[in-house]
XYZ file of N, CA and C in Angstrom:
426
model
N -83.251 21.219 -182.051
C -82.131 21.710 -182.758
C -81.659 23.112 -182.531
N -82.550 23.889 -182.031
C -82.503 25.595 -181.600
C -81.342 25.474 -180.938
N -81.111 24.876 -179.902
C -80.016 24.822 -178.603
C -78.622 24.870 -179.220
N -78.344 24.151 -180.142
C -77.765 24.000 -181.040
C -76.732 24.840 -181.854
N -78.062 26.017 -182.426
C -77.954 26.996 -183.304
C -77.943 28.058 -182.182
N -78.259 28.214 -180.790
C -77.594 29.499 -179.538
C -76.795 28.843 -179.121
N -75.520 28.191 -179.345
C -74.506 28.049 -178.910
C -73.214 29.083 -180.233
N -73.870 29.270 -181.449
C -73.056 29.971 -182.028
C -74.250 31.282 -182.833
N -74.270 32.220 -181.857
C -75.449 32.965 -182.083
C -75.409 34.051 -183.419
N -74.148 34.054 -183.619
C -73.803 35.030 -185.020
C -74.306 34.467 -186.298
N -74.456 33.045 -185.914
C -75.097 32.670 -187.450
C -76.410 32.806 -187.700
N -77.419 33.204 -186.881
C -78.252 33.833 -187.080
C -79.367 34.905 -187.325
N -78.333 35.922 -186.499
C -78.751 37.384 -186.302
C -79.082 38.360 -187.765
N -80.107 38.543 -187.366
C -80.899 39.425 -188.460
C -80.339 40.428 -189.104
N -80.131 41.086 -190.272
C -79.400 42.174 -190.631
C -80.585 43.299 -191.242
N -80.996 44.446 -191.111
C -80.211 45.252 -190.124
C -79.917 45.180 -188.902
N -79.003 44.810 -188.013
C -78.677 43.845 -186.346
C -79.300 45.239 -185.720
N -80.400 44.770 -184.873
C -81.081 45.820 -183.930
C -79.793 45.866 -182.734
N -79.821 46.838 -182.376
C -79.007 46.812 -180.852
C -79.477 45.864 -179.545
N -80.420 46.090 -179.578
C -81.127 45.482 -178.226
C -81.250 43.513 -178.383
N -81.012 43.008 -179.575
C -81.007 41.736 -180.208
C -79.529 41.796 -179.823
N -78.864 42.461 -180.311
C -77.198 41.887 -180.429
C -76.797 42.164 -178.639
N -77.244 42.790 -178.036
C -76.858 42.919 -176.615
C -77.464 41.515 -175.674
N -78.757 40.947 -176.580
C -79.368 40.200 -175.479
C -78.031 38.991 -176.249
N -77.752 38.727 -177.617
C -77.194 37.773 -177.947
C -75.577 37.854 -177.075
N -75.045 38.766 -177.401
C -73.777 38.873 -176.600
C -73.769 38.723 -175.117
N -75.025 39.098 -174.061
C -75.099 38.330 -173.044
C -75.119 37.037 -173.056
N -75.766 36.652 -173.926
C -75.728 34.995 -173.975
C -74.429 34.201 -173.908
N -73.949 34.890 -174.902
C -72.389 34.327 -175.107
C -71.463 34.175 -174.472
N -71.572 35.644 -173.395
C -70.647 35.823 -172.349
C -70.873 34.923 -171.195
N -72.193 34.848 -171.131
C -72.525 34.037 -169.784
C -72.088 32.364 -170.461
N -72.522 31.774 -171.920
C -71.793 30.265 -172.167
C -70.094 30.764 -171.628
N -69.405 31.558 -171.822
C -68.089 32.020 -171.950
C -67.662 31.178 -170.512
N -68.272 31.950 -169.683
C -68.135 32.306 -168.043
C -68.459 30.460 -167.484
N -69.255 30.379 -168.108
C -69.571 28.794 -167.721
C -68.633 27.788 -168.047
N -68.290 27.981 -169.395
C -67.189 26.868 -169.856
C -65.855 27.037 -170.130
N -65.710 28.427 -170.716
C -64.271 28.438 -170.695
C -63.088 28.606 -169.632
N -63.804 29.089 -168.404
C -62.572 29.470 -167.606
C -62.798 28.322 -166.652
N -62.956 27.204 -167.176
C -62.478 25.829 -166.783
C -61.819 25.076 -167.269
N -60.678 24.315 -166.596
C -59.444 23.478 -167.607
C -60.274 22.287 -167.458
N -60.306 21.654 -168.046
C -61.201 20.056 -167.832
C -60.108 19.148 -168.704
N -59.567 17.927 -168.036
C -59.080 16.969 -168.104
C -58.937 15.634 -167.583
N -58.528 14.469 -167.691
C -59.028 13.619 -167.071
C -57.388 12.168 -166.469
N -57.550 12.152 -165.684
C -56.135 11.246 -165.524
C -57.107 9.712 -165.038
N -56.753 8.588 -165.485
C -57.452 7.430 -165.449
C -58.956 7.420 -165.726
N -59.615 7.292 -164.798
C -60.975 7.231 -164.573
C -61.701 8.728 -163.853
N -60.685 9.542 -163.342
C -61.366 10.619 -162.564
C -60.822 11.721 -163.537
N -62.011 12.476 -163.462
C -62.105 13.600 -164.477
C -61.972 14.786 -163.322
N -61.432 15.984 -164.012
C -61.065 17.158 -162.919
C -61.601 18.366 -164.084
N -62.194 19.315 -163.229
C -62.837 20.527 -164.012
C -61.831 21.555 -162.995
N -61.110 22.257 -163.505
C -60.455 23.478 -162.357
C -60.461 24.622 -162.840
N -61.099 25.625 -162.099
C -61.205 26.859 -162.393
C -59.451 27.320 -162.852
N -59.643 28.506 -163.780
C -58.596 28.720 -164.268
C -57.730 29.743 -163.131
N -58.614 30.430 -162.250
C -58.095 31.438 -161.504
C -57.541 30.619 -160.234
N -57.404 29.334 -160.110
C -56.699 28.146 -159.110
C -55.643 27.932 -159.626
N -55.007 27.719 -161.141
C -53.821 27.606 -161.476
C -52.986 28.138 -161.443
N -51.718 28.186 -160.898
C -50.659 28.751 -160.636
C -49.798 28.900 -162.211
N -49.748 27.443 -162.732
C -48.856 27.499 -163.918
C -49.368 25.959 -164.170
N -49.198 25.174 -165.785
C -48.886 24.315 -165.993
C -46.867 23.849 -166.665
N -46.735 22.759 -166.225
C -45.171 22.504 -166.660
C -45.574 21.350 -167.135
N -44.942 20.940 -168.376
C -44.857 19.744 -169.374
C -43.164 19.325 -169.050
N -43.280 17.568 -169.040
C -42.113 17.292 -168.954
C -42.573 15.868 -169.152
N -41.643 15.232 -170.550
C -41.869 14.170 -170.937
C -43.368 13.254 -171.102
N -43.923 14.155 -172.071
C -45.347 13.922 -172.485
C -46.264 14.097 -171.173
N -45.742 14.546 -170.412
C -46.959 15.018 -169.372
C -47.145 16.114 -169.001
N -48.189 16.878 -168.456
C -48.467 17.955 -168.065
C -49.074 18.405 -166.757
N -48.377 18.792 -165.675
C -48.372 19.206 -164.336
C -49.321 20.432 -164.426
N -50.107 20.499 -163.539
C -51.199 21.741 -163.445
C -51.132 21.887 -162.009
N -50.369 22.939 -161.959
C -50.093 23.420 -160.476
C -51.250 24.233 -159.546
N -51.839 23.821 -158.944
C -53.045 24.510 -158.571
C -53.010 25.296 -156.730
N -53.374 26.075 -156.602
C -53.519 26.627 -155.278
C -53.257 25.624 -153.991
N -53.467 24.414 -154.609
C -53.758 23.154 -153.180
C -53.296 22.107 -153.563
N -52.623 21.843 -154.778
C -52.310 20.443 -155.253
C -51.578 20.791 -156.757
N -51.033 19.658 -156.962
C -50.364 19.136 -158.223
C -51.009 18.031 -158.871
N -51.385 17.898 -160.081
C -52.148 17.221 -160.841
C -51.206 16.686 -162.171
N -51.221 15.462 -162.315
C -50.475 15.157 -163.774
C -51.396 14.524 -164.689
N -51.139 15.370 -166.175
C -52.029 13.846 -166.949
C -51.156 13.922 -167.965
N -51.454 12.664 -168.930
C -50.620 12.801 -170.089
C -51.183 13.449 -170.991
N -50.600 14.233 -171.919
C -50.691 15.340 -173.003
C -49.550 16.198 -172.961
N -49.853 17.681 -173.819
C -48.957 18.493 -174.732
C -49.329 19.865 -174.182
N -48.359 20.629 -173.880
C -48.514 21.989 -173.438
C -49.271 22.781 -174.642
N -48.900 22.015 -175.673
C -49.734 22.999 -176.860
C -50.667 22.650 -177.073
N -51.728 21.626 -176.617
C -52.807 21.265 -176.378
C -53.547 22.323 -175.423
N -52.760 22.318 -174.416
C -53.269 23.215 -173.376
C -53.775 24.848 -173.757
N -52.359 25.184 -174.404
C -52.627 26.298 -175.001
C -53.755 26.823 -175.904
N -53.574 25.656 -176.439
C -55.318 25.587 -177.418
C -56.466 25.972 -176.659
N -56.766 25.161 -175.937
C -57.862 24.718 -175.240
C -58.042 26.306 -174.267
N -56.807 26.884 -173.604
C -57.121 28.004 -173.094
C -57.196 29.284 -173.520
N -56.725 29.606 -174.922
C -56.410 30.906 -175.294
C -55.518 31.486 -174.832
N -55.512 32.858 -174.670
C -54.986 34.123 -174.117
C -54.587 33.934 -172.713
N -55.392 33.064 -171.825
C -55.611 33.682 -170.525
C -54.394 33.178 -170.014
N -53.547 32.113 -170.359
C -52.392 31.954 -169.393
C -51.057 32.329 -170.241
N -49.977 32.646 -169.988
C -48.654 33.382 -170.969
C -47.477 32.250 -170.922
N -47.342 32.290 -172.470
C -46.300 31.036 -172.790
C -44.890 31.933 -172.461
N -44.241 31.204 -171.715
C -42.933 31.479 -170.966
C -42.007 30.832 -171.865
N -42.093 29.778 -172.084
C -40.989 28.481 -171.974
C -41.798 27.129 -173.030
N -41.284 26.568 -173.642
C -42.077 25.463 -174.494
C -42.765 24.875 -173.036
N -42.077 24.840 -171.797
C -42.066 23.792 -171.099
C -43.153 24.523 -169.845
N -43.401 25.880 -169.915
C -44.425 26.290 -169.047
C -45.557 27.732 -169.827
N -46.307 27.127 -169.202
C -47.695 28.243 -169.374
C -48.039 28.768 -167.862
N -47.901 30.260 -167.429
C -48.521 30.922 -166.343
C -49.408 31.381 -166.316
N -49.901 31.501 -165.171
C -51.039 32.367 -164.762
C -50.474 33.691 -164.313
N -50.683 34.932 -164.963
C -49.902 35.792 -164.313
C -49.779 36.462 -163.262
N -51.431 36.409 -162.517
C -51.525 36.976 -161.366
C -50.854 36.422 -160.307
N -50.431 35.189 -160.305
C -49.450 34.395 -159.650
C -48.058 34.725 -159.821
N -47.424 35.791 -160.391
C -46.128 36.169 -160.328
C -45.857 36.710 -158.988
N -44.901 36.408 -158.175
C -44.241 37.129 -157.244
C -43.268 38.296 -157.650
N -42.558 37.765 -158.691
C -41.601 38.692 -159.416
C -40.760 37.719 -160.728
N -40.585 38.875 -161.581
C -39.856 38.386 -162.687
C -38.500 39.122 -162.908
N -37.813 38.750 -163.804
C -36.316 39.178 -164.404
C -36.298 38.618 -165.671
N -34.973 39.085 -166.545
C -34.832 38.784 -167.736
C -35.170 37.215 -167.912
N -34.536 36.289 -167.306
C -34.622 34.819 -167.640
C -35.460 34.118 -166.710
N -35.791 34.641 -165.934
C -36.807 34.039 -165.186
C -37.638 34.551 -164.050
N -38.943 33.851 -163.638
C -39.831 34.072 -163.146
C -39.938 33.322 -161.684
N -40.410 34.277 -160.838
C -40.653 33.373 -159.334
C -42.096 33.551 -159.590
N -42.909 32.150 -159.162
C -44.341 32.248 -158.842
C -44.291 32.143 -157.385
N -45.859 32.454 -156.916
C -46.015 32.468 -155.770
C -45.660 31.008 -155.070
N -46.103 29.927 -155.435
C -45.428 28.574 -154.405
C -43.760 28.794 -154.510
N -43.350 29.860 -154.882
C -41.666 30.107 -154.575
C -41.044 29.593 -155.816
N -41.638 28.655 -156.696
C -40.849 27.654 -158.134
C -40.080 29.061 -158.751
N -38.856 29.279 -159.018
C -38.659 29.746 -160.288
C -38.501 29.432 -161.796
N -39.196 30.043 -162.335
C -39.375 29.013 -164.029
C -38.567 29.809 -164.924
N -37.904 29.274 -165.873
C -37.156 29.946 -167.094
C -38.338 30.445 -167.749
N -37.481 31.471 -168.564
C -37.947 32.054 -169.517
C -36.955 31.571 -170.593
N -37.487 31.230 -171.802
C -37.212 30.904 -172.810
C -36.271 31.875 -173.821
N -34.654 32.048 -174.173
C -34.081 33.287 -174.388
C -35.268 33.998 -175.666
N -35.593 33.214 -176.494
C -36.761 33.376 -177.702
C -37.923 34.280 -177.430
N -38.503 34.058 -175.661
C -39.431 34.681 -175.583
C -39.444 35.971 -174.539
N -38.188 36.248 -174.375
C -37.515 37.080 -173.204
C -38.156 38.360 -173.501
N -38.450 39.115 -174.509
C -38.756 40.089 -174.988
C -40.421 40.441 -174.849
N -40.840 39.435 -175.541
C -42.390 39.429 -175.623
C -42.965 39.122 -174.035
N -42.550 38.178 -173.610
C -42.630 37.653 -171.696
C -42.817 39.164 -171.331
N -41.395 39.772 -171.486
C -41.810 41.426 -170.423
C -42.750 42.435 -170.758
N -42.848 42.209 -172.357
C -43.889 43.862 -172.672
C -45.167 42.735 -172.169
N -45.494 41.258 -172.277
C -46.840 40.885 -171.523
C -46.836 41.115 -170.420
N -46.163 40.798 -169.392
C -46.150 40.929 -167.648
C -46.421 42.497 -167.598
N -45.629 43.416 -168.085
C -45.637 44.517 -167.920
C -47.190 45.148 -168.081
N -47.479 44.762 -169.033
C -48.974 45.200 -169.398
C -49.887 44.349 -168.612
N -50.039 43.137 -168.325
C -50.848 42.410 -167.466
C -50.936 42.933 -166.055
N -49.256 43.546 -165.790
C -49.702 43.771 -164.114
C -49.640 45.035 -163.923
N -49.457 45.923 -164.617
C -50.292 47.422 -164.690
C -51.696 47.886 -164.540
N -52.308 46.479 -164.584
C -54.064 46.797 -164.265
C -54.436 46.029 -163.409
């Protein structure tokens, strides 16, 4: 049972907190996040995929299917973009109800569209334009 508890290390930290103990727990937590959080996992039929986030340019949804566009291929699976967003947190930027993008692969952007590294132009929905511009500016300045 100890391993299960160690996946949620903040449940058992003794107070007062010891800096060394906290550092060790945080190191372990970050290691777990590195190993698991930064891969997108899904399956199509009997084939299971585990793709590193950094290889994904964007997700595009159409008719209950999600396309995962990577640096070397596109794979489709049955699902919803909202579920992809829940699984991936803030790593990808939602620019439209049909698109989640990896800002590392933005070639250029304007008010209403973004051009990705593969040349595809994606629309930014009107309601998200201000937020998308702010987020792109913030992410691309680093």
